[in-house]
Each structure stands twice: as C-alpha cells, then as structure tokens.
C-alpha cells in the first residue's frame, strides 16, 4: 500500500515538473514572436513545450502504451532507437554549445579593427539586438582610441536605409568620431558581412586583427566566416542577449553550425 502511494506521489510530481517545464518552453518559444521574426529556434522550443505538456497530461495512457510496445521485439528496437537518437542529439548539442561558448569568450586583441555585424532595424533605428552590438563596440572603441570600426549590413526590402548607415548614426550618437567608422552596406548575411568587411579593411589599410561585435550565440558562426574571409587574429565582443530571446536564438545558431558542418555553408 505504501509502495503504491509512493509511486502515485512520484508520478504526480513528475507530471507537475514536466507540465511546468513544458509551459516554460512553450512561452520561451512564443514570447520572441512579439519582438522578432519567427525562426527554427522558436519552433523547436514550442514543439518541445507541447511534447512535455502532452506527456504530463496523458502520462497514464502514454505509460501503458510504452509498456505494451516494450513487450514486442519491434517495439523494443523502436524505443531503443529513439532513446539512442535522443542521447546522440543531446551530446551533439552540448558539444557544439561548448564550442559556441568558447568562441564567445575569445579575448579581443588590443588595437584591433571592430567589425559590427548588421541586424534588423526598426524604421531608421537599430533593433534592440543591434543596439546591444553597437553599445558593446562603442565601449571597445572608447577604450582603444587608435581603433577603427567597420559597420556591416545592407538594406533589406523592408528597410528604409541600410543597416550600416543606421549603425554609423547610432555610434556617432554614442560619441564615436565619424572618421573612425567605415561602411560596408551591401552584405545580406553573416558570410557576406565578414567577406565584404575584409575588403574594406584591405582597401582602407586598417589593422588585420579584428574583433567581431555580435551576440554570444552568433560568435562561432561569425568566427568561422571571419577565418574563411582571411582574418587570422579574431576576438569576440559578445553583446548581451535578452533572456526571453536567448534560448531560441541559441538553438537557431546551433542548427546553423550543424548545417555548416554538413553542407559547408
């Protein structure tokens, strides 16, 4: 009797934990939709949340179904395969996340050229994410008055001005001299940001050592493309990501790194 009661209590506790985790992940995936564009990270968080909520609500039926499935050889193979795949995916996620974290912690070299990667605008103003990149870049530029800055980002169809122009204006507003800011206003993605910024660095005779200003989650992909562009000494200026955006964007860039590893772009 006591054993049955303890099992029931553990089951209730497990369902409550799964339900709470599911609600949190679902909200973590939905909240960013009010301030940013939908992307794969949001989708993964929402699906994970729905799965946990479903498991919490349907636990008795789910447990019975798994027990019945386990009694069959084909069912055991299927469940074992799902478990192995989940373990491998978790291991891959943890490994890549470790490398992403290390890239975000790469120390910035002294007197380097700052490359600020573009992001969405709100009218003619930088979005919150882009503003954080610019504030981080401005702090480095104030501490290193000999350094210059390349702001990199073109103009999308729904933007009034180029991202580079908006970034330049914002930096000037933060007290950075206009003569220290160089525009690269044709790029449309991270690879083009770094490749075309490299052209600006070479054309203007700027220091070849660079620090890339972008969010923590984006630093690894930025570093990969900076190395492809020919930069050899690369540091990170990791801008802060709001907590409610962090999970989805981290997952999105994890998927982006995996795509690069498999497809090469």
PDB file of C-alpha atoms in Angstrom, residues 14-246:
ATOM      1  CA  UNK A  14       6.886  14.008 -12.345  1.00  0.00           C
ATOM      2  CA  UNK A  15       3.802  15.188 -14.203  1.00  0.00           C
ATOM      3  CA  UNK A  16       3.892  18.559 -12.429  1.00  0.00           C
ATOM      4  CA  UNK A  17       7.566  19.057 -13.271  1.00  0.00           C
ATOM      5  CA  UNK A  18       7.013  18.037 -16.905  1.00  0.00           C
ATOM      6  CA  UNK A  19       3.992  20.326 -17.168  1.00  0.00           C
ATOM      7  CA  UNK A  20       5.829  23.301 -15.677  1.00  0.00           C
ATOM      8  CA  UNK A  21       8.828  22.723 -17.955  1.00  0.00           C
ATOM      9  CA  UNK A  22       6.503  22.397 -20.938  1.00  0.00           C
ATOM     10  CA  UNK A  23       4.747  25.678 -20.160  1.00  0.00           C
ATOM     11  CA  UNK A  24       8.082  27.443 -19.731  1.00  0.00           C
ATOM     12  CA  UNK A  25       9.493  26.153 -23.025  1.00  0.00           C
ATOM     13  CA  UNK A  26       6.257  26.959 -24.862  1.00  0.00           C
ATOM     14  CA  UNK A  27       6.293  30.513 -23.519  1.00  0.00           C
ATOM     15  CA  UNK A  28      10.028  30.836 -24.301  1.00  0.00           C
ATOM     16  CA  UNK A  29       9.236  29.974 -27.904  1.00  0.00           C
ATOM     17  CA  UNK A  30       6.156  32.189 -28.229  1.00  0.00           C
ATOM     18  CA  UNK A  31       7.300  35.388 -26.451  1.00  0.00           C
ATOM     19  CA  UNK A  32      10.021  36.237 -29.034  1.00  0.00           C
ATOM     20  CA  UNK A  33       7.386  36.338 -31.772  1.00  0.00           C
ATOM     21  CA  UNK A  34       6.229  39.704 -30.400  1.00  0.00           C
ATOM     22  CA  UNK A  35       9.627  41.342 -30.888  1.00  0.00           C
ATOM     23  CA  UNK A  36      11.494  39.352 -33.539  1.00  0.00           C
ATOM     24  CA  UNK A  37      10.949  37.166 -36.565  1.00  0.00           C
ATOM     25  CA  UNK A  38       9.881  33.539 -36.392  1.00  0.00           C
ATOM     26  CA  UNK A  39      12.789  31.120 -36.772  1.00  0.00           C
ATOM     27  CA  UNK A  40      13.643  27.473 -36.169  1.00  0.00           C
ATOM     28  CA  UNK A  41      14.684  28.116 -32.576  1.00  0.00           C
ATOM     29  CA  UNK A  42      11.182  29.336 -31.709  1.00  0.00           C
ATOM     30  CA  UNK A  43       9.681  26.298 -33.426  1.00  0.00           C
ATOM     31  CA  UNK A  44      11.906  23.833 -31.539  1.00  0.00           C
ATOM     32  CA  UNK A  45      11.095  25.424 -28.184  1.00  0.00           C
ATOM     33  CA  UNK A  46       7.357  25.386 -28.894  1.00  0.00           C
ATOM     34  CA  UNK A  47       7.398  21.755 -30.045  1.00  0.00           C
ATOM     35  CA  UNK A  48       9.427  20.698 -27.003  1.00  0.00           C
ATOM     36  CA  UNK A  49       6.992  22.535 -24.744  1.00  0.00           C
ATOM     37  CA  UNK A  50       3.968  20.919 -26.381  1.00  0.00           C
ATOM     38  CA  UNK A  51       5.548  17.461 -26.108  1.00  0.00           C
ATOM     39  CA  UNK A  52       6.217  17.900 -22.396  1.00  0.00           C
ATOM     40  CA  UNK A  53       2.722  19.258 -21.792  1.00  0.00           C
ATOM     41  CA  UNK A  54       1.245  16.330 -23.698  1.00  0.00           C
ATOM     42  CA  UNK A  55       3.345  13.871 -21.702  1.00  0.00           C
ATOM     43  CA  UNK A  56       2.215  15.479 -18.439  1.00  0.00           C
ATOM     44  CA  UNK A  57      -1.480  15.426 -19.360  1.00  0.00           C
ATOM     45  CA  UNK A  58      -1.521  11.984 -20.972  1.00  0.00           C
ATOM     46  CA  UNK A  59       1.013  10.236 -18.732  1.00  0.00           C
ATOM     47  CA  UNK A  60      -1.093   7.193 -17.711  1.00  0.00           C
ATOM     48  CA  UNK A  61      -2.092   6.360 -21.280  1.00  0.00           C
ATOM     49  CA  UNK A  62       1.414   7.085 -22.527  1.00  0.00           C
ATOM     50  CA  UNK A  63       2.979   4.834 -19.880  1.00  0.00           C
ATOM     51  CA  UNK A  64       0.595   1.982 -20.742  1.00  0.00           C
ATOM     52  CA  UNK A  65       1.360   2.362 -24.431  1.00  0.00           C
ATOM     53  CA  UNK A  66       5.130   2.263 -23.831  1.00  0.00           C
ATOM     54  CA  UNK A  67       4.802  -0.844 -21.643  1.00  0.00           C
ATOM     55  CA  UNK A  68       2.770  -2.629 -24.332  1.00  0.00           C
ATOM     56  CA  UNK A  69       5.244  -1.559 -27.003  1.00  0.00           C
ATOM     57  CA  UNK A  70       8.208  -2.785 -24.933  1.00  0.00           C
ATOM     58  CA  UNK A  71       6.768  -6.294 -24.792  1.00  0.00           C
ATOM     59  CA  UNK A  72       7.251  -6.631 -28.567  1.00  0.00           C
ATOM     60  CA  UNK A  73      10.635  -7.073 -30.165  1.00  0.00           C
ATOM     61  CA  UNK A  74       9.961  -4.468 -32.842  1.00  0.00           C
ATOM     62  CA  UNK A  75       8.730  -2.107 -30.145  1.00  0.00           C
ATOM     63  CA  UNK A  76      11.897  -2.534 -28.073  1.00  0.00           C
ATOM     64  CA  UNK A  77      14.031  -1.837 -31.146  1.00  0.00           C
ATOM     65  CA  UNK A  78      11.992   1.276 -31.942  1.00  0.00           C
ATOM     66  CA  UNK A  79      12.129   2.626 -28.391  1.00  0.00           C
ATOM     67  CA  UNK A  80      15.852   1.871 -28.128  1.00  0.00           C
ATOM     68  CA  UNK A  81      16.471   3.669 -31.422  1.00  0.00           C
ATOM     69  CA  UNK A  82      14.535   6.717 -30.252  1.00  0.00           C
ATOM     70  CA  UNK A  83      16.474   6.743 -26.977  1.00  0.00           C
ATOM     71  CA  UNK A  84      19.831   6.409 -28.742  1.00  0.00           C
ATOM     72  CA  UNK A  85      18.953   9.189 -31.187  1.00  0.00           C
ATOM     73  CA  UNK A  86      17.906  11.446 -28.309  1.00  0.00           C
ATOM     74  CA  UNK A  87      21.186  10.761 -26.481  1.00  0.00           C
ATOM     75  CA  UNK A  88      23.259  11.467 -29.597  1.00  0.00           C
ATOM     76  CA  UNK A  89      21.383  14.698 -30.285  1.00  0.00           C
ATOM     77  CA  UNK A  90      21.866  15.796 -26.677  1.00  0.00           C
ATOM     78  CA  UNK A  91      25.589  15.014 -26.866  1.00  0.00           C
ATOM     79  CA  UNK A  92      25.894  16.935 -30.138  1.00  0.00           C
ATOM     80  CA  UNK A  93      24.035  19.913 -28.680  1.00  0.00           C
ATOM     81  CA  UNK A  94      26.239  20.007 -25.578  1.00  0.00           C
ATOM     82  CA  UNK A  95      29.430  19.663 -27.621  1.00  0.00           C
ATOM     83  CA  UNK A  96      28.543  22.392 -30.121  1.00  0.00           C
ATOM     84  CA  UNK A  97      27.270  24.617 -27.311  1.00  0.00           C
ATOM     85  CA  UNK A  98      30.622  24.266 -25.591  1.00  0.00           C
ATOM     86  CA  UNK A  99      32.425  25.386 -28.749  1.00  0.00           C
ATOM     87  CA  UNK A 100      29.946  28.265 -29.183  1.00  0.00           C
ATOM     88  CA  UNK A 101      30.621  29.377 -25.614  1.00  0.00           C
ATOM     89  CA  UNK A 102      34.387  29.222 -26.156  1.00  0.00           C
ATOM     90  CA  UNK A 103      34.056  31.363 -29.314  1.00  0.00           C
ATOM     91  CA  UNK A 104      32.036  33.955 -27.389  1.00  0.00           C
ATOM     92  CA  UNK A 105      34.814  34.135 -24.769  1.00  0.00           C
ATOM     93  CA  UNK A 106      37.681  34.668 -27.251  1.00  0.00           C
ATOM     94  CA  UNK A 107      39.624  37.676 -25.845  1.00  0.00           C
ATOM     95  CA  UNK A 108      39.680  40.768 -28.063  1.00  0.00           C
ATOM     96  CA  UNK A 109      43.186  41.731 -29.251  1.00  0.00           C
ATOM     97  CA  UNK A 110      44.453  45.223 -28.488  1.00  0.00           C
ATOM     98  CA  UNK A 111      44.080  47.900 -31.158  1.00  0.00           C
ATOM     99  CA  UNK A 112      42.024  45.699 -33.448  1.00  0.00           C
ATOM    100  CA  UNK A 113      39.537  46.723 -36.106  1.00  0.00           C
ATOM    101  CA  UNK A 114      35.988  46.352 -34.829  1.00  0.00           C
ATOM    102  CA  UNK A 115      33.525  44.688 -37.211  1.00  0.00           C
ATOM    103  CA  UNK A 116      29.885  45.139 -36.190  1.00  0.00           C
ATOM    104  CA  UNK A 117      27.531  42.666 -37.863  1.00  0.00           C
ATOM    105  CA  UNK A 118      24.194  44.009 -39.021  1.00  0.00           C
ATOM    106  CA  UNK A 119      20.755  43.026 -37.776  1.00  0.00           C
ATOM    107  CA  UNK A 120      17.175  44.205 -38.158  1.00  0.00           C
ATOM    108  CA  UNK A 121      16.167  47.856 -37.984  1.00  0.00           C
ATOM    109  CA  UNK A 122      13.062  49.468 -36.520  1.00  0.00           C
ATOM    110  CA  UNK A 123      12.457  52.229 -39.025  1.00  0.00           C
ATOM    111  CA  UNK A 124      15.807  54.026 -39.114  1.00  0.00           C
ATOM    112  CA  UNK A 125      16.794  52.863 -35.640  1.00  0.00           C
ATOM    113  CA  UNK A 126      18.679  49.696 -34.682  1.00  0.00           C
ATOM    114  CA  UNK A 127      16.630  46.918 -33.143  1.00  0.00           C
ATOM    115  CA  UNK A 128      17.384  46.024 -29.521  1.00  0.00           C
ATOM    116  CA  UNK A 129      19.768  43.240 -30.540  1.00  0.00           C
ATOM    117  CA  UNK A 130      21.668  45.514 -32.933  1.00  0.00           C
ATOM    118  CA  UNK A 131      21.772  48.318 -30.378  1.00  0.00           C
ATOM    119  CA  UNK A 132      23.446  45.948 -27.908  1.00  0.00           C
ATOM    120  CA  UNK A 133      26.101  45.122 -30.511  1.00  0.00           C
ATOM    121  CA  UNK A 134      26.741  48.809 -31.111  1.00  0.00           C
ATOM    122  CA  UNK A 135      26.972  49.632 -27.396  1.00  0.00           C
ATOM    123  CA  UNK A 136      29.497  46.814 -26.952  1.00  0.00           C
ATOM    124  CA  UNK A 137      31.507  48.053 -29.942  1.00  0.00           C
ATOM    125  CA  UNK A 138      31.402  51.650 -28.687  1.00  0.00           C
ATOM    126  CA  UNK A 139      32.797  50.586 -25.301  1.00  0.00           C
ATOM    127  CA  UNK A 140      35.778  48.929 -27.010  1.00  0.00           C
ATOM    128  CA  UNK A 141      36.336  51.920 -29.288  1.00  0.00           C
ATOM    129  CA  UNK A 142      36.346  54.312 -26.334  1.00  0.00           C
ATOM    130  CA  UNK A 143      38.915  52.129 -24.570  1.00  0.00           C
ATOM    131  CA  UNK A 144      41.030  51.863 -27.741  1.00  0.00           C
ATOM    132  CA  UNK A 145      41.085  55.318 -29.390  1.00  0.00           C
ATOM    133  CA  UNK A 146      43.501  54.057 -32.053  1.00  0.00           C
ATOM    134  CA  UNK A 147      40.980  51.506 -33.353  1.00  0.00           C
ATOM    135  CA  UNK A 148      38.556  51.946 -36.240  1.00  0.00           C
ATOM    136  CA  UNK A 149      35.232  50.291 -36.923  1.00  0.00           C
ATOM    137  CA  UNK A 150      33.550  48.664 -39.918  1.00  0.00           C
ATOM    138  CA  UNK A 151      29.751  48.573 -39.698  1.00  0.00           C
ATOM    139  CA  UNK A 152      28.468  45.832 -41.963  1.00  0.00           C
ATOM    140  CA  UNK A 153      24.942  45.390 -43.272  1.00  0.00           C
ATOM    141  CA  UNK A 154      22.980  46.097 -46.426  1.00  0.00           C
ATOM    142  CA  UNK A 155      19.404  47.250 -46.942  1.00  0.00           C
ATOM    143  CA  UNK A 156      16.560  44.741 -46.998  1.00  0.00           C
ATOM    144  CA  UNK A 157      13.369  45.331 -48.961  1.00  0.00           C
ATOM    145  CA  UNK A 158      11.529  46.356 -45.789  1.00  0.00           C
ATOM    146  CA  UNK A 159      14.233  48.736 -44.527  1.00  0.00           C
ATOM    147  CA  UNK A 160      14.283  52.494 -45.149  1.00  0.00           C
ATOM    148  CA  UNK A 161      18.078  52.836 -45.006  1.00  0.00           C
ATOM    149  CA  UNK A 162      20.961  50.392 -44.940  1.00  0.00           C
ATOM    150  CA  UNK A 163      21.825  48.738 -41.654  1.00  0.00           C
ATOM    151  CA  UNK A 164      25.353  50.134 -41.994  1.00  0.00           C
ATOM    152  CA  UNK A 165      24.073  53.717 -42.215  1.00  0.00           C
ATOM    153  CA  UNK A 166      21.806  53.233 -39.192  1.00  0.00           C
ATOM    154  CA  UNK A 167      24.717  51.731 -37.243  1.00  0.00           C
ATOM    155  CA  UNK A 168      27.002  54.609 -38.148  1.00  0.00           C
ATOM    156  CA  UNK A 169      24.458  57.171 -36.945  1.00  0.00           C
ATOM    157  CA  UNK A 170      23.967  55.264 -33.699  1.00  0.00           C
ATOM    158  CA  UNK A 171      27.697  55.055 -32.993  1.00  0.00           C
ATOM    159  CA  UNK A 172      28.116  58.769 -33.694  1.00  0.00           C
ATOM    160  CA  UNK A 173      25.285  59.365 -31.240  1.00  0.00           C
ATOM    161  CA  UNK A 174      27.272  57.358 -28.672  1.00  0.00           C
ATOM    162  CA  UNK A 175      30.222  59.699 -29.120  1.00  0.00           C
ATOM    163  CA  UNK A 176      32.348  57.759 -31.629  1.00  0.00           C
ATOM    164  CA  UNK A 177      34.026  60.010 -34.202  1.00  0.00           C
ATOM    165  CA  UNK A 178      32.573  59.631 -37.687  1.00  0.00           C
ATOM    166  CA  UNK A 179      36.089  59.469 -39.171  1.00  0.00           C
ATOM    167  CA  UNK A 180      36.694  56.167 -37.347  1.00  0.00           C
ATOM    168  CA  UNK A 181      33.633  54.454 -38.867  1.00  0.00           C
ATOM    169  CA  UNK A 182      33.714  52.740 -42.272  1.00  0.00           C
ATOM    170  CA  UNK A 183      30.587  51.488 -44.031  1.00  0.00           C
ATOM    171  CA  UNK A 184      30.055  48.143 -45.722  1.00  0.00           C
ATOM    172  CA  UNK A 185      26.474  48.438 -46.949  1.00  0.00           C
ATOM    173  CA  UNK A 186      25.985  45.615 -49.467  1.00  0.00           C
ATOM    174  CA  UNK A 187      26.032  42.395 -47.423  1.00  0.00           C
ATOM    175  CA  UNK A 188      22.921  40.355 -46.667  1.00  0.00           C
ATOM    176  CA  UNK A 189      24.173  37.558 -44.385  1.00  0.00           C
ATOM    177  CA  UNK A 190      26.985  36.689 -41.974  1.00  0.00           C
ATOM    178  CA  UNK A 191      29.270  35.230 -44.628  1.00  0.00           C
ATOM    179  CA  UNK A 192      28.973  38.381 -46.757  1.00  0.00           C
ATOM    180  CA  UNK A 193      29.371  40.592 -43.666  1.00  0.00           C
ATOM    181  CA  UNK A 194      32.828  39.219 -42.975  1.00  0.00           C
ATOM    182  CA  UNK A 195      33.970  38.769 -46.570  1.00  0.00           C
ATOM    183  CA  UNK A 196      32.986  42.293 -47.607  1.00  0.00           C
ATOM    184  CA  UNK A 197      34.299  43.784 -44.373  1.00  0.00           C
ATOM    185  CA  UNK A 198      37.628  42.170 -45.190  1.00  0.00           C
ATOM    186  CA  UNK A 199      37.604  44.097 -48.488  1.00  0.00           C
ATOM    187  CA  UNK A 200      37.051  47.351 -46.562  1.00  0.00           C
ATOM    188  CA  UNK A 201      39.881  46.542 -44.142  1.00  0.00           C
ATOM    189  CA  UNK A 202      42.286  45.887 -47.011  1.00  0.00           C
ATOM    190  CA  UNK A 203      41.170  48.914 -49.041  1.00  0.00           C
ATOM    191  CA  UNK A 204      41.471  51.329 -46.122  1.00  0.00           C
ATOM    192  CA  UNK A 205      44.658  49.836 -44.700  1.00  0.00           C
ATOM    193  CA  UNK A 206      43.073  49.040 -41.338  1.00  0.00           C
ATOM    194  CA  UNK A 207      44.634  46.602 -38.829  1.00  0.00           C
ATOM    195  CA  UNK A 208      44.101  42.993 -39.893  1.00  0.00           C
ATOM    196  CA  UNK A 209      43.368  41.826 -36.339  1.00  0.00           C
ATOM    197  CA  UNK A 210      39.621  42.085 -35.753  1.00  0.00           C
ATOM    198  CA  UNK A 211      37.077  41.866 -33.005  1.00  0.00           C
ATOM    199  CA  UNK A 212      33.566  40.922 -34.081  1.00  0.00           C
ATOM    200  CA  UNK A 213      30.666  42.599 -32.297  1.00  0.00           C
ATOM    201  CA  UNK A 214      27.630  40.353 -32.266  1.00  0.00           C
ATOM    202  CA  UNK A 215      25.598  38.334 -29.766  1.00  0.00           C
ATOM    203  CA  UNK A 216      27.091  35.413 -27.800  1.00  0.00           C
ATOM    204  CA  UNK A 217      25.154  32.804 -29.739  1.00  0.00           C
ATOM    205  CA  UNK A 218      26.385  34.211 -33.069  1.00  0.00           C
ATOM    206  CA  UNK A 219      30.096  34.389 -32.302  1.00  0.00           C
ATOM    207  CA  UNK A 220      31.046  30.891 -33.505  1.00  0.00           C
ATOM    208  CA  UNK A 221      29.469  31.273 -36.947  1.00  0.00           C
ATOM    209  CA  UNK A 222      30.970  34.752 -37.194  1.00  0.00           C
ATOM    210  CA  UNK A 223      34.407  33.366 -36.339  1.00  0.00           C
ATOM    211  CA  UNK A 224      34.080  30.600 -38.935  1.00  0.00           C
ATOM    212  CA  UNK A 225      33.255  33.103 -41.675  1.00  0.00           C
ATOM    213  CA  UNK A 226      35.938  35.544 -40.466  1.00  0.00           C
ATOM    214  CA  UNK A 227      38.546  32.800 -40.869  1.00  0.00           C
ATOM    215  CA  UNK A 228      37.175  31.981 -44.333  1.00  0.00           C
ATOM    216  CA  UNK A 229      37.479  35.676 -45.243  1.00  0.00           C
ATOM    217  CA  UNK A 230      41.173  35.597 -44.393  1.00  0.00           C
ATOM    218  CA  UNK A 231      41.289  37.137 -40.931  1.00  0.00           C
ATOM    219  CA  UNK A 232      43.835  35.361 -38.740  1.00  0.00           C
ATOM    220  CA  UNK A 233      43.623  37.143 -35.390  1.00  0.00           C
ATOM    221  CA  UNK A 234      39.975  37.199 -34.305  1.00  0.00           C
ATOM    222  CA  UNK A 235      38.463  38.220 -30.992  1.00  0.00           C
ATOM    223  CA  UNK A 236      34.916  38.454 -29.713  1.00  0.00           C
ATOM    224  CA  UNK A 237      32.866  41.366 -28.465  1.00  0.00           C
ATOM    225  CA  UNK A 238      29.886  39.417 -27.178  1.00  0.00           C
ATOM    226  CA  UNK A 239      26.785  41.580 -26.875  1.00  0.00           C
ATOM    227  CA  UNK A 240      24.134  40.673 -24.338  1.00  0.00           C
ATOM    228  CA  UNK A 241      21.014  38.830 -25.480  1.00  0.00           C
ATOM    229  CA  UNK A 242      17.724  39.417 -23.600  1.00  0.00           C
ATOM    230  CA  UNK A 243      16.793  36.242 -21.697  1.00  0.00           C
ATOM    231  CA  UNK A 244      13.483  35.847 -23.492  1.00  0.00           C
ATOM    232  CA  UNK A 245      15.272  35.729 -26.872  1.00  0.00           C
ATOM    233  CA  UNK A 246      18.350  33.770 -25.807  1.00  0.00           C
TER     234      UNK A 246
END
